[in-house]
Amino acid sequence: MKTFSATPADIEKKWIIIDAEGVVLGRLASIVAMRLRGKHKASFTPNMDMGDNVIVINADKIQLTGKKRADKTYYWHTGHPGGIKSRTAEQILEGEHPERVVTKAVQRMLPGNRLSRKQMTNLRVYAGAEHPHEAQAPEVLDVKSMNSKNTRS
């Protein structure tokens, strides 16, 4: 018996849509990261982009447990001396681009290599319920019903 290793001809990508309204951020991000890598497939090959295309809608209605909404801080550096900046998760979620919280959570659950940067291009996150991918006929993945801990009221 030989170990199966997928080739580009064997890869079959699907489109998945996930509604993030009321879903806990970390639990959503781990499910999305697994789908982007393709680990949910029996033919998973670590060095190939096996994952599905994932659309996340209602990213502005994501839930954070405990005091994370006020206490979780995102840092970045401008490149200039003394240029460290920060924002809380609440400031980002109430700002112009609330989808960045979900994007960062998923990105940080993927390995930091060239393949994961390619896999991140298969993720589309939208703050509202509208998305321009109706033509791809995405399948709905109900994260809320997977586990009772996935949601907060």
mmCIF file of C-alpha atoms in Angstrom:
data_model
loop_
_atom_site.group_PDB
_atom_site.id
_atom_site.type_symbol
_atom_site.label_atom_id
_atom_site.label_comp_id
_atom_site.label_asym_id
_atom_site.label_seq_id
_atom_site.Cartn_x
_atom_site.Cartn_y
_atom_site.Cartn_z
ATOM 1 C CA MET A 1 0.000 0.000 0.000
ATOM 2 C CA LYS A 2 1.446 3.346 -1.034
ATOM 3 C CA THR A 3 0.714 6.668 0.627
ATOM 4 C CA PHE A 4 -1.585 8.815 -1.489
ATOM 5 C CA SER A 5 -0.165 12.186 -2.483
ATOM 6 C CA ALA A 6 -2.508 14.537 -4.318
ATOM 7 C CA THR A 7 -1.541 16.227 -7.568
ATOM 8 C CA PRO A 8 -3.106 19.432 -8.954
ATOM 9 C CA ALA A 9 -5.379 17.296 -11.172
ATOM 10 C CA ASP A 10 -6.803 15.513 -8.078
ATOM 11 C CA ILE A 11 -7.781 18.705 -6.265
ATOM 12 C CA GLU A 12 -11.465 19.596 -6.229
ATOM 13 C CA LYS A 13 -12.323 22.931 -4.615
ATOM 14 C CA LYS A 14 -15.793 23.847 -3.382
ATOM 15 C CA TRP A 15 -17.253 27.159 -2.261
ATOM 16 C CA ILE A 16 -18.417 27.361 1.362
ATOM 17 C CA ILE A 17 -20.384 30.208 2.976
ATOM 18 C CA ILE A 18 -20.398 30.725 6.746
ATOM 19 C CA ASP A 19 -22.641 33.137 8.664
ATOM 20 C CA ALA A 20 -20.583 34.531 11.570
ATOM 21 C CA GLU A 21 -23.494 36.190 13.384
ATOM 22 C CA GLY A 22 -23.350 35.211 17.072
ATOM 23 C CA VAL A 23 -20.444 32.769 16.574
ATOM 24 C CA VAL A 24 -17.399 32.847 18.870
ATOM 25 C CA LEU A 25 -14.350 34.223 17.035
ATOM 26 C CA GLY A 26 -11.768 31.557 17.912
ATOM 27 C CA ARG A 27 -14.069 28.641 17.165
ATOM 28 C CA LEU A 28 -15.039 30.146 13.810
ATOM 29 C CA ALA A 29 -11.398 30.859 12.932
ATOM 30 C CA SER A 30 -10.275 27.289 13.672
ATOM 31 C CA ILE A 31 -13.043 25.835 11.473
ATOM 32 C CA VAL A 32 -12.244 28.262 8.636
ATOM 33 C CA ALA A 33 -8.496 27.574 8.905
ATOM 34 C CA MET A 34 -9.122 23.828 8.703
ATOM 35 C CA ARG A 35 -11.318 24.321 5.602
ATOM 36 C CA LEU A 36 -8.736 26.590 3.934
ATOM 37 C CA ARG A 37 -5.957 24.038 4.425
ATOM 38 C CA GLY A 38 -8.155 21.132 3.307
ATOM 39 C CA LYS A 39 -7.662 19.048 6.454
ATOM 40 C CA HIS A 40 -11.341 18.049 6.395
ATOM 41 C CA LYS A 41 -10.690 15.988 3.236
ATOM 42 C CA ALA A 42 -9.510 12.376 3.258
ATOM 43 C CA SER A 43 -7.073 13.178 0.446
ATOM 44 C CA PHE A 44 -5.290 15.943 2.440
ATOM 45 C CA THR A 45 -1.740 16.550 1.264
ATOM 46 C CA PRO A 46 0.273 19.017 3.395
ATOM 47 C CA ASN A 47 2.254 20.554 0.522
ATOM 48 C CA MET A 48 -0.711 21.264 -1.779
ATOM 49 C CA ASP A 49 -3.437 23.916 -1.701
ATOM 50 C CA MET A 50 -6.287 21.444 -1.125
ATOM 51 C CA GLY A 51 -8.684 23.753 0.716
ATOM 52 C CA ASP A 52 -12.038 25.158 -0.243
ATOM 53 C CA ASN A 53 -12.912 28.764 -1.009
ATOM 54 C CA VAL A 54 -14.543 30.179 2.133
ATOM 55 C CA ILE A 55 -16.893 33.177 2.325
ATOM 56 C CA VAL A 56 -17.608 34.601 5.800
ATOM 57 C CA ILE A 57 -20.529 37.022 6.089
ATOM 58 C CA ASN A 58 -21.712 39.165 9.038
ATOM 59 C CA ALA A 59 -18.170 39.464 10.419
ATOM 60 C CA ASP A 60 -19.200 42.611 12.293
ATOM 61 C CA LYS A 61 -21.598 40.526 14.440
ATOM 62 C CA ILE A 62 -18.897 38.122 15.702
ATOM 63 C CA GLN A 63 -18.817 37.357 19.453
ATOM 64 C CA LEU A 64 -15.833 37.377 21.798
ATOM 65 C CA THR A 65 -15.979 35.615 25.165
ATOM 66 C CA GLY A 66 -15.146 37.170 28.509
ATOM 67 C CA LYS A 67 -13.629 40.669 28.437
ATOM 68 C CA LYS A 68 -11.782 40.091 25.157
ATOM 69 C CA ARG A 69 -13.870 42.650 23.289
ATOM 70 C CA ALA A 70 -12.423 45.437 25.456
ATOM 71 C CA ASP A 71 -9.068 43.887 26.461
ATOM 72 C CA LYS A 72 -7.799 42.080 23.336
ATOM 73 C CA THR A 73 -5.247 44.358 21.685
ATOM 74 C CA TYR A 74 -3.912 44.281 18.137
ATOM 75 C CA TYR A 75 -0.435 45.805 17.696
ATOM 76 C CA TRP A 76 1.448 46.946 14.599
ATOM 77 C CA HIS A 77 4.551 49.002 13.942
ATOM 78 C CA THR A 78 4.831 51.863 11.468
ATOM 79 C CA GLY A 79 8.516 51.245 10.828
ATOM 80 C CA HIS A 80 9.583 54.525 12.428
ATOM 81 C CA PRO A 81 11.285 54.813 15.840
ATOM 82 C CA GLY A 82 8.653 54.711 18.568
ATOM 83 C CA GLY A 83 6.043 53.770 15.978
ATOM 84 C CA ILE A 84 4.234 50.988 17.862
ATOM 85 C CA LYS A 85 0.470 51.396 17.573
ATOM 86 C CA SER A 86 -2.446 49.463 18.988
ATOM 87 C CA ARG A 87 -6.219 49.107 18.851
ATOM 88 C CA THR A 88 -8.614 46.994 20.880
ATOM 89 C CA ALA A 89 -10.910 44.452 19.245
ATOM 90 C CA GLU A 90 -13.885 46.683 20.107
ATOM 91 C CA GLN A 91 -12.373 49.676 18.276
ATOM 92 C CA ILE A 92 -11.750 47.569 15.172
ATOM 93 C CA LEU A 93 -15.203 45.934 15.224
ATOM 94 C CA GLU A 94 -16.897 49.327 15.512
ATOM 95 C CA GLY A 95 -14.585 50.938 12.934
ATOM 96 C CA GLU A 96 -14.543 50.920 9.154
ATOM 97 C CA HIS A 97 -13.138 47.398 8.649
ATOM 98 C CA PRO A 98 -14.591 44.953 11.239
ATOM 99 C CA GLU A 99 -13.775 41.998 8.952
ATOM 100 C CA ARG A 100 -10.067 42.387 9.806
ATOM 101 C CA VAL A 101 -10.612 40.756 13.220
ATOM 102 C CA VAL A 102 -11.791 37.530 11.553
ATOM 103 C CA THR A 103 -9.083 37.691 8.884
ATOM 104 C CA LYS A 104 -6.307 38.084 11.475
ATOM 105 C CA ALA A 105 -7.674 35.259 13.638
ATOM 106 C CA VAL A 106 -7.716 32.866 10.666
ATOM 107 C CA GLN A 107 -4.294 34.013 9.419
ATOM 108 C CA ARG A 108 -2.735 33.375 12.823
ATOM 109 C CA MET A 109 -4.143 29.832 12.906
ATOM 110 C CA LEU A 110 -2.371 28.924 9.670
ATOM 111 C CA PRO A 111 1.359 28.129 9.504
ATOM 112 C CA GLY A 112 3.548 31.085 8.534
ATOM 113 C CA ASN A 113 4.765 29.974 5.114
ATOM 114 C CA ARG A 114 4.251 30.627 1.389
ATOM 115 C CA LEU A 115 1.525 28.001 1.073
ATOM 116 C CA SER A 116 -0.611 29.511 3.834
ATOM 117 C CA ARG A 117 -0.293 32.954 2.234
ATOM 118 C CA LYS A 118 -1.654 31.381 -0.974
ATOM 119 C CA GLN A 119 -4.447 29.697 1.015
ATOM 120 C CA MET A 120 -5.426 33.027 2.589
ATOM 121 C CA THR A 121 -6.351 34.275 -0.898
ATOM 122 C CA ASN A 122 -9.176 31.702 -0.824
ATOM 123 C CA LEU A 123 -10.789 33.494 2.151
ATOM 124 C CA ARG A 124 -13.299 36.294 1.609
ATOM 125 C CA VAL A 125 -14.689 38.097 4.657
ATOM 126 C CA TYR A 126 -17.557 40.606 4.507
ATOM 127 C CA ALA A 127 -18.868 42.792 7.336
ATOM 128 C CA GLY A 128 -22.500 42.612 6.192
ATOM 129 C CA ALA A 129 -24.768 39.911 4.800
ATOM 130 C CA GLU A 130 -24.145 40.853 1.140
ATOM 131 C CA HIS A 131 -21.441 39.202 -0.959
ATOM 132 C CA PRO A 132 -20.682 39.165 -4.709
ATOM 133 C CA HIS A 133 -20.162 35.382 -5.002
ATOM 134 C CA GLU A 134 -23.689 34.146 -5.787
ATOM 135 C CA ALA A 135 -22.510 32.834 -9.190
ATOM 136 C CA GLN A 136 -20.253 30.267 -7.457
ATOM 137 C CA ALA A 137 -23.320 28.708 -5.730
ATOM 138 C CA PRO A 138 -21.653 28.338 -2.315
ATOM 139 C CA GLU A 139 -22.791 25.606 0.082
ATOM 140 C CA VAL A 140 -23.920 26.794 3.515
ATOM 141 C CA LEU A 141 -21.844 25.521 6.455
ATOM 142 C CA ASP A 142 -23.819 25.959 9.686
ATOM 143 C CA VAL A 143 -21.151 26.504 12.359
ATOM 144 C CA LYS A 144 -23.768 27.297 15.014
ATOM 145 C CA SER A 145 -25.258 23.802 14.939
ATOM 146 C CA MET A 146 -21.892 21.995 15.020
ATOM 147 C CA ASN A 147 -21.400 22.565 18.755
ATOM 148 C CA SER A 148 -23.430 24.447 21.371
ATOM 149 C CA LYS A 149 -20.266 26.230 22.540
ATOM 150 C CA ASN A 150 -19.807 27.849 19.115
ATOM 151 C CA THR A 151 -22.379 30.558 19.875
ATOM 152 C CA ARG A 152 -22.931 33.238 22.502
ATOM 153 C CA SER A 153 -26.133 35.178 22.916
#
